């Protein structure tokens, strides 16, 4: 074999979510788009805030094209890095200097760069199950090992279990809040407890256990506070993206911020630059670096996501399904009424409902429903959900 087998396998198996999305597209061609209820993909369904378009127009009108569209420094345009650092300092009192901000092509790039920067062969990365399936792909490609720690009740953190999973080879813990796929937002207390445990683990080790804060959904909450990990634990690397907050998923823009208080912060940041270089990123999209810098902290219409959440969660509960009310992001994590979530998803397809089985998230027996869709799609899908509940006799049990 003269090609990389690991890459071939990744390319051929595709992600389960993409597979369902493609099935949905085929089905839409067969039976009409309005008759297929695709809840598979986390593609934002609200328009980007006006400020995004206004800034694009302003930049295109006022900045010389050659300057606007040319390469920036590898870590990002200096004024953009300044703006990001100033925002993190002002909004959260986070210890971040412009010299520790690295602009990226979205959270996936933030994560692959951060992991590549940190990982030496055989290092372990702790993830809280259920977790974003691409973590495994990114960690293993970087030469690391995935260590899964199950979430506690209601999918919150189990700091003690994470502490117990920390070993000599543990390089970092990845936290994602608001969470994909559960919609849970981790509270200040559980995070502080974890931070305290990780601080204790520092004793007797050459290096700390780092925290990787994967936060593409930071602004998408329905009232819950999202504590800033950069202020709770010194050895934190923030992996941020504007994909979801500004509805810019296809434009590929985000950043990495390494805490000034991080152990070996300068070396780690140099490794971030090295990883970005080795992975061939060159620089993040120049126009969108500047757009993002003008829209820090903003988001699309969260009220629309909230309305979708309330409608769908309320209906599913009324039909007898079991799921916790999500506090952020745009996902519902619903218990499958039979042990095999894949079989449940197959049955849902009978009613043109496209749901994602939880197996690839590192937990069996649940489905993820992305409610970043038009409200009308949910309204039209409700009778299908009711029929599905009927198939399992859930409504009668109410
Ligand atoms: N991390 C999590 C938890 C996600 O849900 C996603 C995308 O859905 C990403 C990272 C990747 O985001 P991006 O599109 O910004 O690369």
XYZ file of C-alpha atoms in Angstrom, residues 44-333:
290
model
C -26.566 27.536 12.040
C -30.064 28.369 10.811
C -30.233 32.047 11.728
C -28.647 34.736 9.561
C -25.322 36.250 10.515
C -25.838 39.443 12.519
C -26.161 42.615 10.398
C -22.820 43.786 11.756
C -21.129 40.970 9.787
C -22.464 42.092 6.418
C -21.917 45.734 7.251
C -18.296 45.081 8.133
C -17.705 43.030 4.980
C -19.084 45.904 2.885
C -17.129 48.506 4.819
C -13.878 46.563 4.467
C -14.363 45.917 0.781
C -15.142 49.601 0.170
C -12.420 51.099 2.315
C -9.432 48.759 2.372
C -7.194 48.381 -0.662
C -7.936 44.973 -2.148
C -4.317 43.880 -2.203
C -4.022 44.580 1.504
C -7.432 43.161 2.411
C -7.042 39.844 0.636
C -3.302 39.333 0.967
C -1.554 37.019 3.427
C -1.571 38.182 7.007
C 1.079 37.163 9.536
C 0.761 33.449 10.235
C -0.722 34.106 13.689
C -3.134 36.687 12.282
C -3.289 40.394 11.471
C -1.755 42.296 14.427
C -4.804 44.546 14.923
C -7.070 41.479 14.939
C -4.972 39.684 17.567
C -4.973 42.900 19.621
C -8.771 43.140 19.355
C -9.307 39.515 20.412
C -6.990 39.833 23.409
C -8.552 43.157 24.449
C -12.011 41.588 24.204
C -11.048 38.577 26.358
C -9.468 40.876 28.946
C -12.410 43.284 29.065
C -15.310 40.841 28.845
C -13.912 38.128 31.152
C -10.826 39.583 32.845
C -8.947 36.748 31.115
C -5.141 36.876 31.235
C -4.494 36.955 27.483
C -2.031 39.107 25.513
C -2.191 39.707 21.791
C 1.113 37.839 21.536
C -0.723 34.645 22.654
C -3.605 34.848 20.170
C -3.456 32.759 16.997
C -6.183 33.176 14.366
C -7.444 29.891 12.877
C -9.834 28.394 10.324
C -12.541 27.633 12.933
C -12.680 25.376 15.983
C -11.632 22.247 14.090
C -8.410 24.004 13.118
C -8.023 25.477 16.619
C -8.244 21.958 18.050
C -5.983 20.197 15.541
C -3.364 22.927 15.911
C -3.537 22.953 19.724
C -3.399 19.149 19.907
C -0.520 18.934 17.440
C 1.308 21.624 19.405
C 0.954 19.720 22.683
C 1.028 16.070 21.782
C 4.035 13.809 21.916
C 3.467 10.235 20.743
C 1.431 8.292 23.288
C 0.175 11.298 25.261
C -3.333 10.963 26.630
C -6.193 13.405 26.237
C -9.230 13.111 28.475
C -12.632 13.711 26.911
C -15.983 13.697 28.687
C -18.440 11.248 27.122
C -20.626 11.928 25.241
C -18.272 14.097 23.173
C -17.875 15.661 19.717
C -16.822 12.663 17.564
C -14.066 14.540 15.725
C -12.065 14.747 18.984
C -11.013 11.149 18.433
C -9.961 11.854 14.846
C -7.980 14.950 15.841
C -6.313 13.368 18.895
C -5.311 10.161 17.124
C -3.952 12.034 14.110
C -1.787 14.066 16.463
C -0.384 10.799 17.821
C -2.331 10.880 21.086
C -4.678 8.496 22.849
C -8.284 9.216 23.767
C -9.267 8.572 27.373
C -13.024 8.691 27.793
C -14.520 9.669 31.138
C -18.294 9.371 31.397
C -20.220 12.498 32.350
C -22.053 12.556 35.673
C -25.801 12.783 36.146
C -27.581 14.991 33.626
C -24.351 15.079 31.625
C -22.557 17.461 33.946
C -18.906 16.963 34.866
C -17.657 14.291 37.210
C -14.488 16.082 38.399
C -13.454 13.200 40.671
C -13.692 10.696 37.807
C -11.631 13.011 35.607
C -9.097 13.339 38.418
C -8.884 9.547 38.701
C -8.299 9.243 34.949
C -5.281 11.562 35.056
C -2.081 9.562 34.692
C 1.575 10.206 34.002
C 0.914 10.547 30.257
C -2.126 12.837 30.527
C -1.429 15.965 28.518
C -4.794 17.696 28.636
C -8.487 17.528 29.393
C -10.825 18.769 26.667
C -13.972 20.508 27.870
C -16.789 21.664 25.617
C -19.405 23.970 27.104
C -22.109 24.713 26.020
C -21.931 21.103 25.007
C -22.383 19.264 21.768
C -24.297 16.888 21.907
C -26.071 17.412 25.261
C -26.699 21.178 25.387
C -25.390 21.217 28.970
C -23.526 24.282 30.256
C -20.985 23.435 32.964
C -21.450 25.459 36.139
C -18.831 27.462 38.011
C -18.760 25.041 40.932
C -18.046 21.859 38.967
C -15.390 23.681 36.924
C -13.733 25.106 40.026
C -13.697 21.615 41.548
C -12.044 20.202 38.450
C -9.538 23.071 38.385
C -8.652 22.378 42.030
C -8.144 18.676 41.325
C -5.946 19.400 38.314
C -3.882 21.839 40.395
C -3.296 19.059 42.935
C -2.138 16.753 40.143
C 0.582 19.281 39.290
C 2.583 18.163 42.306
C 5.265 15.683 41.355
C 4.833 16.238 37.626
C 7.175 18.061 35.235
C 4.302 19.779 33.507
C 0.698 20.561 34.388
C -2.326 18.901 32.882
C -3.570 21.470 30.377
C -7.211 22.349 29.855
C -8.412 22.758 26.295
C -11.598 24.834 26.309
C -13.473 24.093 23.089
C -16.041 26.896 22.978
C -17.746 27.362 19.625
C -21.111 27.703 21.410
C -20.036 30.199 24.107
C -22.592 32.864 23.152
C -25.423 30.401 22.483
C -26.988 30.069 25.922
C -30.499 30.522 27.234
C -29.644 32.335 30.434
C -26.947 30.103 31.921
C -23.575 31.669 32.716
C -20.635 30.178 30.791
C -17.700 30.608 33.184
C -14.442 31.535 31.479
C -11.925 28.731 31.993
C -9.036 31.097 31.344
C -9.871 32.738 34.674
C -10.443 29.474 36.568
C -7.345 27.505 35.658
C -3.990 28.935 34.586
C -2.941 26.190 32.169
C -5.798 26.798 29.769
C -5.836 26.991 25.990
C -9.029 28.424 24.545
C -10.078 27.024 21.161
C -12.741 29.343 19.841
C -14.722 29.625 16.634
C -17.121 32.145 15.105
C -18.876 29.371 13.136
C -21.901 29.120 15.407
C -22.042 32.477 17.190
C -21.884 34.551 13.991
C -23.411 31.874 11.722
C -20.202 31.763 9.673
C -19.585 28.003 9.653
C -18.587 27.893 5.993
C -16.188 30.817 6.210
C -13.792 29.067 8.594
C -12.697 31.551 11.209
C -11.749 31.168 14.869
C -8.793 31.559 17.196
C -6.587 29.973 19.836
C -5.813 31.965 22.986
C -3.090 30.640 25.287
C -3.359 31.972 28.829
C -0.486 34.229 29.887
C -0.484 32.235 33.137
C -0.006 28.903 31.367
C 3.132 26.936 32.210
C 5.635 27.337 29.368
C 3.244 29.769 27.688
C 5.856 31.115 25.264
C 7.040 27.660 24.264
C 3.473 26.433 23.890
C 2.541 29.409 21.743
C 5.621 28.833 19.579
C 4.474 25.219 19.197
C 1.013 26.476 18.178
C 2.663 28.552 15.439
C 4.779 25.542 14.476
C 1.747 23.254 14.316
C -0.172 25.767 12.185
C 2.815 25.874 9.866
C 3.304 22.104 9.754
C -0.380 21.588 9.010
C -0.149 24.097 6.169
C -2.667 26.645 7.378
C -0.455 29.620 6.376
C -2.933 32.112 7.877
C -6.642 32.287 8.663
C -8.908 33.887 6.020
C -7.829 37.525 5.926
C -11.189 39.202 5.265
C -12.945 37.194 7.967
C -10.227 37.793 10.532
C -11.132 41.477 10.283
C -14.872 40.851 10.199
C -14.626 38.693 13.318
C -12.558 41.320 15.129
C -15.373 43.818 14.556
C -18.048 41.415 15.856
C -16.472 39.981 19.017
C -19.039 38.825 21.566
C -21.952 39.185 19.148
C -24.244 36.418 17.982
C -27.105 35.669 15.624
C -30.699 35.542 16.821
C -30.524 33.374 19.937
C -34.246 33.977 20.517
C -34.962 31.883 17.405
C -32.930 28.967 18.791
C -34.633 29.350 22.145
C -38.070 29.244 20.507
C -37.057 26.069 18.648
C -35.736 24.505 21.832
C -38.881 25.302 23.799
C -41.178 24.018 21.064
C -39.314 20.778 20.426
C -38.353 19.959 23.993
C -41.891 20.664 25.223
C -43.438 18.483 22.520
C -41.021 15.586 22.934
C -41.595 15.530 26.661
C -45.357 15.604 26.119
C -45.035 12.620 23.737
C -43.202 10.661 26.431
C -39.571 11.001 25.338
C -36.880 11.522 27.982
C -34.436 14.400 27.615
C -32.934 17.102 29.783
C -33.758 20.712 28.869
C -30.662 22.066 27.093
C -29.185 25.279 28.484
C -27.067 26.136 25.483
C -25.913 25.251 21.940
C -28.651 23.952 19.645
C -28.885 20.248 20.393
C -31.355 18.034 22.230
C -29.995 14.755 23.561
